[in-house]
């Protein structure tokens, strides 16, 4: 899949290579091909790499546990998160 996409969109292949050169331990295209991503060993490495992508659409994110996600979701909903929402444990 990547081979075909990269032949049509060589910029994506270059972006993956740039992620790897920037320290990503893993760099891939998503299954749908809508994005490429890199996984960095720590926050410092990710921040250091992020400055190399300022001219492109990029987003720094971090993995969260189910519990962290549920808590953030409840905070975002505020008063809407009444008793009808089941808490994930």
Tab-separated table of C-alpha atoms in Angstrom:
chain	number	residue	atom	x	y	z
A	1	UNK	CA	0.000	0.000	0.000
A	2	UNK	CA	2.720	2.479	0.971
A	3	UNK	CA	4.665	1.749	-2.208
A	4	UNK	CA	1.718	2.782	-4.377
A	5	UNK	CA	0.906	5.859	-2.293
A	6	UNK	CA	4.547	6.958	-2.186
A	7	UNK	CA	4.849	6.684	-5.958
A	8	UNK	CA	1.878	9.035	-6.302
A	9	UNK	CA	2.816	11.290	-3.361
A	10	UNK	CA	6.609	11.311	-2.878
A	11	UNK	CA	6.315	14.029	-0.227
A	12	UNK	CA	4.808	11.457	2.160
A	13	UNK	CA	7.824	9.194	1.747
A	14	UNK	CA	10.103	12.158	2.456
A	15	UNK	CA	8.083	13.026	5.553
A	16	UNK	CA	8.443	9.477	6.906
A	17	UNK	CA	12.186	9.614	6.327
A	18	UNK	CA	12.309	12.994	8.075
A	19	UNK	CA	10.456	11.554	11.083
A	20	UNK	CA	12.992	8.731	11.327
A	21	UNK	CA	15.943	11.131	10.966
A	22	UNK	CA	14.374	13.265	13.685
A	23	UNK	CA	14.505	10.378	16.150
A	24	UNK	CA	11.197	8.546	15.761
A	25	UNK	CA	11.567	4.959	16.909
A	26	UNK	CA	8.532	4.120	14.752
A	27	UNK	CA	7.268	6.038	11.708
A	28	UNK	CA	4.391	4.824	9.535
A	29	UNK	CA	1.459	5.840	7.424
A	30	UNK	CA	-1.980	5.232	8.925
A	31	UNK	CA	-4.016	2.349	7.552
A	32	UNK	CA	-6.268	4.659	5.577
A	33	UNK	CA	-3.294	6.653	4.303
A	34	UNK	CA	-4.723	9.894	5.642
A	35	UNK	CA	-1.704	10.670	7.830
A	36	UNK	CA	1.830	9.726	8.747
A	37	UNK	CA	3.058	9.562	12.320
A	38	UNK	CA	6.152	9.038	14.388
A	39	UNK	CA	6.520	7.640	17.900
A	40	UNK	CA	9.348	9.147	19.922
A	41	UNK	CA	11.064	7.614	22.951
A	42	UNK	CA	10.284	10.562	25.236
A	43	UNK	CA	8.788	14.045	25.401
A	44	UNK	CA	12.123	15.793	24.912
A	45	UNK	CA	12.797	13.889	21.683
A	46	UNK	CA	9.291	14.636	20.407
A	47	UNK	CA	9.630	18.354	21.160
A	48	UNK	CA	13.032	18.452	19.522
A	49	UNK	CA	11.616	16.840	16.387
A	50	UNK	CA	8.505	19.045	16.319
A	51	UNK	CA	10.537	22.140	15.458
A	52	UNK	CA	11.605	20.430	12.225
A	53	UNK	CA	7.973	20.223	11.080
A	54	UNK	CA	6.751	23.797	11.623
A	55	UNK	CA	6.111	24.372	7.918
A	56	UNK	CA	3.857	21.298	7.722
A	57	UNK	CA	0.576	20.354	9.356
A	58	UNK	CA	1.737	18.531	12.449
A	59	UNK	CA	0.399	17.792	15.894
A	60	UNK	CA	2.284	16.633	18.967
A	61	UNK	CA	0.214	14.175	20.986
A	62	UNK	CA	0.807	11.660	23.736
A	63	UNK	CA	-0.668	8.293	24.584
A	64	UNK	CA	-3.091	8.141	27.493
A	65	UNK	CA	-4.596	5.270	29.435
A	66	UNK	CA	-8.321	4.509	29.362
A	67	UNK	CA	-8.641	6.036	32.812
A	68	UNK	CA	-6.876	9.242	31.733
A	69	UNK	CA	-9.050	9.451	28.616
A	70	UNK	CA	-12.260	8.928	30.603
A	71	UNK	CA	-11.276	11.606	33.123
A	72	UNK	CA	-10.441	14.098	30.348
A	73	UNK	CA	-13.714	13.272	28.607
A	74	UNK	CA	-15.705	13.877	31.792
A	75	UNK	CA	-13.887	17.190	32.369
A	76	UNK	CA	-14.603	18.286	28.798
A	77	UNK	CA	-18.293	17.475	29.118
A	78	UNK	CA	-18.604	19.310	32.422
A	79	UNK	CA	-22.201	19.466	33.581
A	80	UNK	CA	-23.352	17.270	30.691
A	81	UNK	CA	-21.600	14.234	32.195
A	82	UNK	CA	-24.501	13.308	34.457
A	83	UNK	CA	-25.471	9.922	35.803
A	84	UNK	CA	-26.201	8.492	32.345
A	85	UNK	CA	-22.498	8.099	31.569
A	86	UNK	CA	-20.796	4.931	32.755
A	87	UNK	CA	-17.397	5.353	34.358
A	88	UNK	CA	-14.569	3.316	32.813
A	89	UNK	CA	-12.451	1.494	35.371
